[in-house]
Tab-separated table of C-alpha atoms in Angstrom:
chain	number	residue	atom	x	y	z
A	1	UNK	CA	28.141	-14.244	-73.399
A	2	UNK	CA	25.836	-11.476	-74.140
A	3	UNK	CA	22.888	-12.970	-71.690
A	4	UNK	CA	25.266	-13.786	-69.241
A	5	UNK	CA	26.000	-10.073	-69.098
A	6	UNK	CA	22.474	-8.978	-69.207
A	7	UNK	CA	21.225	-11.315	-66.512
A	8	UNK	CA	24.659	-10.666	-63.940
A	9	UNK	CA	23.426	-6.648	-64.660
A	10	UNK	CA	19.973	-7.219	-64.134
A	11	UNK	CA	20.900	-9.111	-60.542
A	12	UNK	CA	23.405	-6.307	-59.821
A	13	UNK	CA	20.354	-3.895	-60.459
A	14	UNK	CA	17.815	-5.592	-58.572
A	15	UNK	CA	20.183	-6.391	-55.121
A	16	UNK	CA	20.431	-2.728	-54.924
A	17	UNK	CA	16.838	-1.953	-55.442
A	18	UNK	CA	15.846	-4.349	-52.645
A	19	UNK	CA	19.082	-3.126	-50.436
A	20	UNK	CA	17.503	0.487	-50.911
A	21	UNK	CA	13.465	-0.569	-50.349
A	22	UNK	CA	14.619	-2.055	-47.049
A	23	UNK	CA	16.493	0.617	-46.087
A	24	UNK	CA	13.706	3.360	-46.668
A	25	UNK	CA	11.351	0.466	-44.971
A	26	UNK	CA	13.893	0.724	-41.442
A	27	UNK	CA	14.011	3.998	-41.691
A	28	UNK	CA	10.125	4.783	-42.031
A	29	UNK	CA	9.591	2.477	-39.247
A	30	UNK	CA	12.301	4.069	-36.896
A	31	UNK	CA	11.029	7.810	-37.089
A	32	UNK	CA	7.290	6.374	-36.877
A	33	UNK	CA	7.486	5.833	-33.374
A	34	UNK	CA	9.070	9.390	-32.862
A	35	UNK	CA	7.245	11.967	-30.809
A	36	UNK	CA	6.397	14.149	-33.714
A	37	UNK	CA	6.147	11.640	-37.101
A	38	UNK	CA	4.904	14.372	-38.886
A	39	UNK	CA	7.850	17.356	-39.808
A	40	UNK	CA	6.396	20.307	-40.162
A	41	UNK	CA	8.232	23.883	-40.356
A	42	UNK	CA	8.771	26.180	-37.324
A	43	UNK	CA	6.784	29.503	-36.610
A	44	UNK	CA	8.440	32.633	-36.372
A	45	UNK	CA	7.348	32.511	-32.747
A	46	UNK	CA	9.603	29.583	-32.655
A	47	UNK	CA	12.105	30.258	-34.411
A	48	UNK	CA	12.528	33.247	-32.795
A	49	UNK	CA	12.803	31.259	-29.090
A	50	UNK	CA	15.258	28.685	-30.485
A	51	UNK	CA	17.939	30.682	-31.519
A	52	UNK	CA	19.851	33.363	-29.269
A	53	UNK	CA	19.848	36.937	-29.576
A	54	UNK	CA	22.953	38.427	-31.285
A	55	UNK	CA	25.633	40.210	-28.828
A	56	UNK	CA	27.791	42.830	-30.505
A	57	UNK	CA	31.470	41.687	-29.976
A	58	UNK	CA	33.598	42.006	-27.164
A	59	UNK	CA	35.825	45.057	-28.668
A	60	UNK	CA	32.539	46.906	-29.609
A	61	UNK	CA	30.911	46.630	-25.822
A	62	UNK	CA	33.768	49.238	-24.329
């Protein structure tokens, strides 16, 4: 009984591992063929351009 256990556990335990290696394997390959593989962080130059510039409210602006 006790090596049944052991070796049903052990299976359990190793499905997922392989379930999780491919999955990290399909992902890698999907973003390799992105346009920027390599994430890197923005510049405040950047940052600055991506995001718009605050506007007081509408009850303020009268």
């Amino acid at each position: 009984m006790r090596n049944t256990l052991s070796y049903a556990l052990l299976t359990e335990i190793g499905k997922v591992l392989i379930i999780l290696t491919v999955l990290m394997f399909l992902q890698y390959v999907r973003h390799e063929g992105a346009p920027d593989a390599s994430p890197r962080a923005l510049t405040q130059a950047e940052a600055n351009a991506t995001f718009e510039p605050l506007r007081p409210p509408a009850a303020a602006a009268r």
